[in-house]
PDB file of C-alpha atoms in Angstrom:
ATOM      1  CA  MET A   1     289.320  -9.905  31.777  1.00 45.00           C
ATOM      2  CA  LEU A   2     288.806 -12.321  28.895  1.00 42.00           C
ATOM      3  CA  GLY A   3     285.565 -12.311  26.942  1.00 47.00           C
ATOM      4  CA  VAL A   4     283.935 -15.301  25.274  1.00 45.00           C
ATOM      5  CA  SER A   5     285.442 -14.311  21.947  1.00 48.00           C
ATOM      6  CA  SER A   6     288.999 -14.382  23.271  1.00 48.00           C
ATOM      7  CA  PRO A   7     291.289 -16.918  21.458  1.00 50.00           C
ATOM      8  CA  LEU A   8     292.634 -18.077  24.841  1.00 47.00           C
ATOM      9  CA  ALA A   9     289.119 -18.821  26.067  1.00 45.00           C
ATOM     10  CA  LYS A  10     288.434 -20.848  22.917  1.00 44.00           C
ATOM     11  CA  TYR A  11     291.610 -22.876  23.345  1.00 42.00           C
ATOM     12  CA  SER A  12     290.784 -23.543  27.001  1.00 44.00           C
ATOM     13  CA  LEU A  13     287.281 -24.695  26.091  1.00 38.00           C
ATOM     14  CA  ALA A  14     288.606 -26.970  23.374  1.00 42.00           C
ATOM     15  CA  LEU A  15     291.106 -28.495  25.787  1.00 40.00           C
ATOM     16  CA  VAL A  16     288.386 -29.241  28.357  1.00 42.00           C
ATOM     17  CA  LEU A  17     286.164 -30.829  25.709  1.00 41.00           C
ATOM     18  CA  SER A  18     289.037 -32.952  24.459  1.00 43.00           C
ATOM     19  CA  LEU A  19     289.885 -34.220  27.942  1.00 43.00           C
ATOM     20  CA  THR A  20     286.225 -34.946  28.715  1.00 45.00           C
ATOM     21  CA  CYS A  21     285.640 -36.910  25.518  1.00 45.00           C
ATOM     22  CA  SER A  22     288.809 -38.934  25.949  1.00 47.00           C
ATOM     23  CA  ALA A  23     287.594 -40.137  29.366  1.00 49.00           C
ATOM     24  CA  ILE A  24     284.343 -41.585  28.001  1.00 55.00           C
ATOM     25  CA  THR A  25     284.141 -45.378  27.753  1.00 59.00           C
ATOM     26  CA  TRP A  26     281.269 -46.918  25.855  1.00 76.00           C
ATOM     27  CA  ALA A  27     279.623 -49.784  27.754  1.00 82.00           C
ATOM     28  CA  LYS A  28     277.867 -52.470  25.732  1.00 94.00           C
ATOM     29  CA  THR A  29     274.993 -54.868  26.253  1.00 97.00           C
ATOM     30  CA  ILE A  30     276.139 -58.263  24.984  1.00 97.00           C
ATOM     31  CA  ARG A  31     273.848 -61.235  24.422  1.00 97.00           C
ATOM     32  CA  VAL A  32     275.840 -64.378  25.150  1.00 98.00           C
ATOM     33  CA  GLY A  33     275.078 -67.365  22.929  1.00 97.00           C
ATOM     34  CA  PRO A  34     274.612 -70.902  24.276  1.00 95.00           C
ATOM     35  CA  ASP A  35     277.919 -72.059  22.796  1.00 96.00           C
ATOM     36  CA  ASP A  36     279.965 -69.103  24.065  1.00 98.00           C
ATOM     37  CA  ASN A  37     282.479 -69.850  26.821  1.00 97.00           C
ATOM     38  CA  LEU A  38     282.030 -67.537  29.800  1.00 98.00           C
ATOM     39  CA  THR A  39     285.756 -67.336  30.500  1.00 97.00           C
ATOM     40  CA  THR A  40     286.393 -65.993  27.010  1.00 97.00           C
ATOM     41  CA  VAL A  41     283.453 -63.604  27.113  1.00 98.00           C
ATOM     42  CA  THR A  42     284.138 -62.106  30.557  1.00 98.00           C
ATOM     43  CA  THR A  43     287.884 -61.669  30.113  1.00 97.00           C
ATOM     44  CA  ALA A  44     287.180 -59.728  26.916  1.00 97.00           C
ATOM     45  CA  ALA A  45     284.487 -57.553  28.537  1.00 97.00           C
ATOM     46  CA  LYS A  46     285.028 -53.873  29.282  1.00 96.00           C
ATOM     47  CA  SER A  47     284.053 -52.026  32.438  1.00 97.00           C
ATOM     48  CA  GLY A  48     280.348 -51.225  32.459  1.00 97.00           C
ATOM     49  CA  ASP A  49     279.347 -53.994  30.048  1.00 98.00           C
ATOM     50  CA  VAL A  50     276.132 -55.932  30.649  1.00 98.00           C
ATOM     51  CA  LEU A  51     276.095 -59.617  29.674  1.00 98.00           C
ATOM     52  CA  ILE A  52     272.681 -61.145  28.990  1.00 98.00           C
ATOM     53  CA  LEU A  53     272.532 -64.941  29.281  1.00 98.00           C
ATOM     54  CA  GLY A  54     269.772 -67.042  27.749  1.00 98.00           C
ATOM     55  CA  ALA A  55     267.932 -70.061  29.145  1.00 98.00           C
ATOM     56  CA  HIS A  56     270.919 -72.375  28.686  1.00 97.00           C
ATOM     57  CA  ASP A  57     273.571 -74.215  30.696  1.00 97.00           C
ATOM     58  CA  TYR A  58     276.725 -72.152  30.258  1.00 98.00           C
ATOM     59  CA  GLN A  59     280.256 -73.427  30.677  1.00 96.00           C
ATOM     60  CA  GLY A  60     283.314 -71.520  31.844  1.00 96.00           C
ATOM     61  CA  GLN A  61     284.423 -69.254  34.676  1.00 97.00           C
ATOM     62  CA  ILE A  62     283.069 -65.727  35.104  1.00 98.00           C
ATOM     63  CA  VAL A  63     286.208 -63.616  35.585  1.00 98.00           C
ATOM     64  CA  VAL A  64     285.956 -60.058  36.938  1.00 98.00           C
ATOM     65  CA  ARG A  65     289.361 -58.457  37.370  1.00 97.00           C
ATOM     66  CA  GLY A  66     289.567 -54.702  37.945  1.00 97.00           C
ATOM     67  CA  ILE A  67     286.358 -53.860  36.052  1.00 97.00           C
ATOM     68  CA  SER A  68     282.658 -53.379  36.783  1.00 98.00           C
ATOM     69  CA  LEU A  69     280.443 -55.993  35.124  1.00 98.00           C
ATOM     70  CA  GLU A  70     276.788 -57.050  35.197  1.00 98.00           C
ATOM     71  CA  VAL A  71     275.650 -60.567  34.303  1.00 98.00           C
ATOM     72  CA  ARG A  72     271.938 -61.363  33.999  1.00 98.00           C
ATOM     73  CA  GLY A  73     270.211 -64.655  33.362  1.00 98.00           C
ATOM     74  CA  ALA A  74     266.930 -65.200  31.534  1.00 97.00           C
ATOM     75  CA  LYS A  75     263.949 -63.463  33.173  1.00 93.00           C
ATOM     76  CA  LYS A  76     261.804 -66.610  32.996  1.00 92.00           C
ATOM     77  CA  GLY A  77     264.550 -68.850  34.415  1.00 94.00           C
ATOM     78  CA  GLY A  78     266.479 -71.713  32.873  1.00 97.00           C
ATOM     79  CA  THR A  79     269.945 -70.141  33.055  1.00 98.00           C
ATOM     80  CA  SER A  80     272.680 -72.123  34.795  1.00 97.00           C
ATOM     81  CA  VAL A  81     276.454 -71.835  35.085  1.00 97.00           C
ATOM     82  CA  SER A  82     278.900 -74.690  35.647  1.00 93.00           C
ATOM     83  CA  SER A  83     282.622 -74.880  35.100  1.00 91.00           C
ATOM     84  CA  PRO A  84     284.215 -78.306  35.605  1.00 88.00           C
ATOM     85  CA  GLY A  85     287.949 -78.164  36.264  1.00 87.00           C
ATOM     86  CA  THR A  86     288.067 -74.620  37.653  1.00 91.00           C
ATOM     87  CA  ASP A  87     288.495 -73.472  41.266  1.00 92.00           C
ATOM     88  CA  ALA A  88     285.460 -71.169  41.146  1.00 94.00           C
ATOM     89  CA  LEU A  89     282.442 -70.488  38.969  1.00 96.00           C
ATOM     90  CA  ILE A  90     282.862 -66.756  39.642  1.00 97.00           C
ATOM     91  CA  HIS A  91     286.286 -65.232  40.357  1.00 98.00           C
ATOM     92  CA  ILE A  92     286.521 -61.576  41.423  1.00 98.00           C
ATOM     93  CA  SER A  93     289.827 -59.810  42.115  1.00 96.00           C
ATOM     94  CA  ALA A  94     291.738 -56.531  41.771  1.00 94.00           C
ATOM     95  CA  ASN A  95     288.823 -54.409  43.052  1.00 96.00           C
ATOM     96  CA  GLY A  96     286.470 -55.876  40.488  1.00 98.00           C
ATOM     97  CA  LYS A  97     282.724 -55.286  40.828  1.00 98.00           C
ATOM     98  CA  LEU A  98     280.050 -57.760  39.785  1.00 98.00           C
ATOM     99  CA  SER A  99     276.267 -57.718  39.736  1.00 98.00           C
ATOM    100  CA  PHE A 100     274.927 -61.233  39.072  1.00 98.00           C
ATOM    101  CA  SER A 101     271.267 -62.225  38.917  1.00 98.00           C
ATOM    102  CA  GLN A 102     268.601 -64.657  37.739  1.00 98.00           C
ATOM    103  CA  ALA A 103     270.631 -67.832  37.292  1.00 98.00           C
ATOM    104  CA  GLU A 104     271.685 -71.075  38.958  1.00 97.00           C
ATOM    105  CA  LEU A 105     275.267 -71.729  40.040  1.00 96.00           C
ATOM    106  CA  ARG A 106     276.074 -75.446  39.942  1.00 93.00           C
ATOM    107  CA  VAL A 107     279.127 -76.602  41.861  1.00 90.00           C
ATOM    108  CA  THR A 108     280.314 -79.905  40.410  1.00 85.00           C
ATOM    109  CA  SER A 109     283.719 -80.714  41.905  1.00 82.00           C
ATOM    110  CA  LYS A 110     285.056 -81.292  45.417  1.00 79.00           C
ATOM    111  CA  ASP A 111     287.424 -78.322  45.657  1.00 83.00           C
ATOM    112  CA  GLN A 112     285.309 -75.819  43.736  1.00 89.00           C
ATOM    113  CA  VAL A 113     283.523 -72.758  45.117  1.00 92.00           C
ATOM    114  CA  ALA A 114     280.584 -71.007  43.516  1.00 95.00           C
ATOM    115  CA  LEU A 115     282.017 -67.525  44.098  1.00 96.00           C
ATOM    116  CA  TYR A 116     285.483 -66.378  45.157  1.00 97.00           C
ATOM    117  CA  ASN A 117     285.795 -62.685  45.945  1.00 97.00           C
ATOM    118  CA  LYS A 118     289.187 -61.308  46.964  1.00 96.00           C
ATOM    119  CA  GLY A 119     288.997 -57.605  47.695  1.00 95.00           C
ATOM    120  CA  GLY A 120     286.203 -56.866  45.242  1.00 97.00           C
ATOM    121  CA  GLN A 121     282.483 -56.179  45.430  1.00 98.00           C
ATOM    122  CA  ALA A 122     279.749 -58.609  44.463  1.00 98.00           C
ATOM    123  CA  THR A 123     275.972 -58.400  44.517  1.00 98.00           C
ATOM    124  CA  VAL A 124     274.105 -61.645  43.838  1.00 98.00           C
ATOM    125  CA  ARG A 125     270.325 -61.562  43.417  1.00 98.00           C
ATOM    126  CA  HIS A 126     267.621 -64.108  42.588  1.00 98.00           C
ATOM    127  CA  THR A 127     270.159 -66.900  42.247  1.00 98.00           C
ATOM    128  CA  LYS A 128     270.070 -70.593  43.181  1.00 96.00           C
ATOM    129  CA  VAL A 129     273.278 -72.157  44.471  1.00 94.00           C
ATOM    130  CA  THR A 130     273.336 -75.939  44.335  1.00 89.00           C
ATOM    131  CA  GLY A 131     275.911 -78.672  44.664  1.00 78.00           C
ATOM    132  CA  GLY A 132     276.980 -81.340  47.030  1.00 61.00           C
ATOM    133  CA  ARG A 133     280.714 -81.604  46.725  1.00 62.00           C
ATOM    134  CA  GLY A 134     282.097 -78.092  47.019  1.00 60.00           C
ATOM    135  CA  LYS A 135     283.593 -76.476  50.127  1.00 65.00           C
ATOM    136  CA  HIS A 136     282.891 -72.785  50.902  1.00 76.00           C
ATOM    137  CA  PHE A 137     280.266 -71.953  48.302  1.00 91.00           C
ATOM    138  CA  PHE A 138     280.667 -68.176  48.601  1.00 96.00           C
ATOM    139  CA  TYR A 139     284.188 -67.334  49.798  1.00 95.00           C
ATOM    140  CA  VAL A 140     284.783 -63.646  50.562  1.00 97.00           C
ATOM    141  CA  GLU A 141     288.298 -62.547  51.470  1.00 96.00           C
ATOM    142  CA  GLY A 142     288.603 -58.888  52.376  1.00 94.00           C
ATOM    143  CA  GLY A 143     285.858 -57.846  49.987  1.00 94.00           C
ATOM    144  CA  GLN A 144     282.162 -57.081  50.048  1.00 97.00           C
ATOM    145  CA  LEU A 145     279.277 -59.435  49.236  1.00 98.00           C
ATOM    146  CA  ASN A 146     275.566 -58.641  49.063  1.00 98.00           C
ATOM    147  CA  VAL A 147     273.187 -61.605  48.762  1.00 98.00           C
ATOM    148  CA  GLU A 148     269.528 -60.894  48.068  1.00 98.00           C
ATOM    149  CA  ASP A 149     266.630 -63.286  47.407  1.00 98.00           C
ATOM    150  CA  CYS A 150     268.899 -66.301  46.892  1.00 98.00           C
ATOM    151  CA  GLN A 151     268.497 -70.017  47.641  1.00 97.00           C
ATOM    152  CA  PHE A 152     271.254 -72.336  48.867  1.00 94.00           C
ATOM    153  CA  SER A 153     270.560 -76.076  48.859  1.00 92.00           C
ATOM    154  CA  ASN A 154     272.429 -79.376  49.183  1.00 88.00           C
ATOM    155  CA  ILE A 155     275.546 -77.752  50.633  1.00 86.00           C
ATOM    156  CA  THR A 156     278.141 -80.129  52.084  1.00 82.00           C
ATOM    157  CA  SER A 157     280.082 -77.459  53.987  1.00 84.00           C
ATOM    158  CA  GLN A 158     279.674 -73.713  54.598  1.00 89.00           C
ATOM    159  CA  ALA A 159     277.347 -71.781  52.338  1.00 94.00           C
ATOM    160  CA  ILE A 160     279.154 -68.469  52.987  1.00 96.00           C
ATOM    161  CA  LEU A 161     282.581 -67.853  54.519  1.00 95.00           C
ATOM    162  CA  ALA A 162     283.695 -64.292  55.284  1.00 96.00           C
ATOM    163  CA  THR A 163     287.315 -63.765  56.267  1.00 95.00           C
ATOM    164  CA  ASN A 164     290.053 -61.112  56.453  1.00 94.00           C
ATOM    165  CA  GLN A 165     287.817 -58.099  57.206  1.00 95.00           C
ATOM    166  CA  ALA A 166     285.170 -59.012  54.662  1.00 97.00           C
ATOM    167  CA  ARG A 167     281.697 -57.444  54.764  1.00 97.00           C
ATOM    168  CA  VAL A 168     278.664 -59.581  54.009  1.00 98.00           C
ATOM    169  CA  SER A 169     274.976 -58.728  53.794  1.00 98.00           C
ATOM    170  CA  VAL A 170     272.310 -61.429  53.402  1.00 98.00           C
ATOM    171  CA  LEU A 171     268.718 -60.408  52.754  1.00 98.00           C
ATOM    172  CA  ARG A 172     265.608 -62.515  52.130  1.00 98.00           C
ATOM    173  CA  SER A 173     267.576 -65.680  51.394  1.00 98.00           C
ATOM    174  CA  TYR A 174     266.904 -69.363  52.100  1.00 98.00           C
ATOM    175  CA  PHE A 175     269.356 -72.034  53.245  1.00 96.00           C
ATOM    176  CA  LYS A 176     268.351 -75.700  53.205  1.00 94.00           C
ATOM    177  CA  GLY A 177     270.303 -78.917  53.604  1.00 91.00           C
ATOM    178  CA  VAL A 178     273.605 -77.441  54.825  1.00 89.00           C
ATOM    179  CA  LYS A 179     275.834 -80.176  56.258  1.00 86.00           C
ATOM    180  CA  GLN A 180     277.976 -77.825  58.359  1.00 88.00           C
ATOM    181  CA  ARG A 181     277.679 -74.150  59.375  1.00 91.00           C
ATOM    182  CA  ALA A 182     275.618 -72.083  56.982  1.00 95.00           C
ATOM    183  CA  ILE A 183     277.385 -68.729  57.426  1.00 96.00           C
ATOM    184  CA  VAL A 184     280.842 -68.397  58.996  1.00 96.00           C
ATOM    185  CA  VAL A 185     282.256 -64.984  59.929  1.00 97.00           C
ATOM    186  CA  GLN A 186     285.903 -64.778  60.989  1.00 93.00           C
ATOM    187  CA  LYS A 187     289.016 -62.592  61.233  1.00 77.00           C
ATOM    188  CA  SER A 188     287.395 -59.206  61.965  1.00 92.00           C
ATOM    189  CA  SER A 189     284.766 -59.636  59.266  1.00 96.00           C
ATOM    190  CA  GLN A 190     281.214 -58.371  59.535  1.00 95.00           C
ATOM    191  CA  ALA A 191     277.886 -59.869  58.499  1.00 96.00           C
ATOM    192  CA  THR A 192     274.307 -58.610  58.479  1.00 97.00           C
ATOM    193  CA  ILE A 193     271.549 -61.193  58.020  1.00 97.00           C
ATOM    194  CA  GLN A 194     267.937 -60.063  57.625  1.00 98.00           C
ATOM    195  CA  ASP A 195     264.649 -61.813  56.802  1.00 98.00           C
ATOM    196  CA  SER A 196     266.387 -65.096  55.920  1.00 98.00           C
ATOM    197  CA  GLU A 197     265.456 -68.714  56.707  1.00 97.00           C
ATOM    198  CA  PHE A 198     267.559 -71.731  57.680  1.00 96.00           C
ATOM    199  CA  GLU A 199     266.261 -75.299  57.402  1.00 96.00           C
ATOM    200  CA  GLN A 200     268.026 -78.612  57.956  1.00 93.00           C
ATOM    201  CA  VAL A 201     271.299 -76.978  58.945  1.00 93.00           C
ATOM    202  CA  HIS A 202     273.387 -79.598  60.758  1.00 89.00           C
ATOM    203  CA  ASP A 203     275.483 -77.096  62.708  1.00 89.00           C
ATOM    204  CA  PHE A 204     275.193 -73.397  63.538  1.00 92.00           C
ATOM    205  CA  ALA A 205     273.158 -71.276  61.139  1.00 95.00           C
ATOM    206  CA  VAL A 206     275.563 -68.379  61.787  1.00 95.00           C
ATOM    207  CA  TYR A 207     278.958 -68.900  63.441  1.00 95.00           C
ATOM    208  CA  VAL A 208     281.312 -66.067  64.434  1.00 94.00           C
ATOM    209  CA  SER A 209     284.948 -66.834  65.258  1.00 88.00           C
ATOM    210  CA  GLU A 210     288.052 -64.818  65.989  1.00 71.00           C
TER     211      GLU A 210
END
């Protein structure tokens, strides 16, 4: 039986410590300046980083690919994100995870979506989604989306589309001025809607299709 003073025990302990330390990744809190492009900032981010946005209108696409990322707007409001010329303001893929809060997402082009989530996880809180020209504002394909305390207004098509076994949860959110169906659930997807309001929706508030 080996005692604590055994050379073998010391080597084993050193090996464990070395393996443990090598697995540590240091997450950072990064304050994003008003002139910083969000595409550049998010593609350079590491898993676990927290990006703090100020009360500014930011340009660029938020890209979350295979990492976990948190993006927060200013506590007192005034943060907005727009990205002319891109397909989505937020693009999540490769099992990426995003927590996004306290900002406004402004859709500005006809074929743009506010959030595209393919196989990842997204939680959006205290966010306003506005536009008038986009298509599916939150498009979830085979991933998970949690929407809490959000407002959708001036939506020309669907506010949320869940497809390909996606899972969507909507809590305490408000939909106003939706020209088509507010929430569409299709292709074996699931949706849970609680304590939410729908006003001036020109078609079904929630539509489930095969």
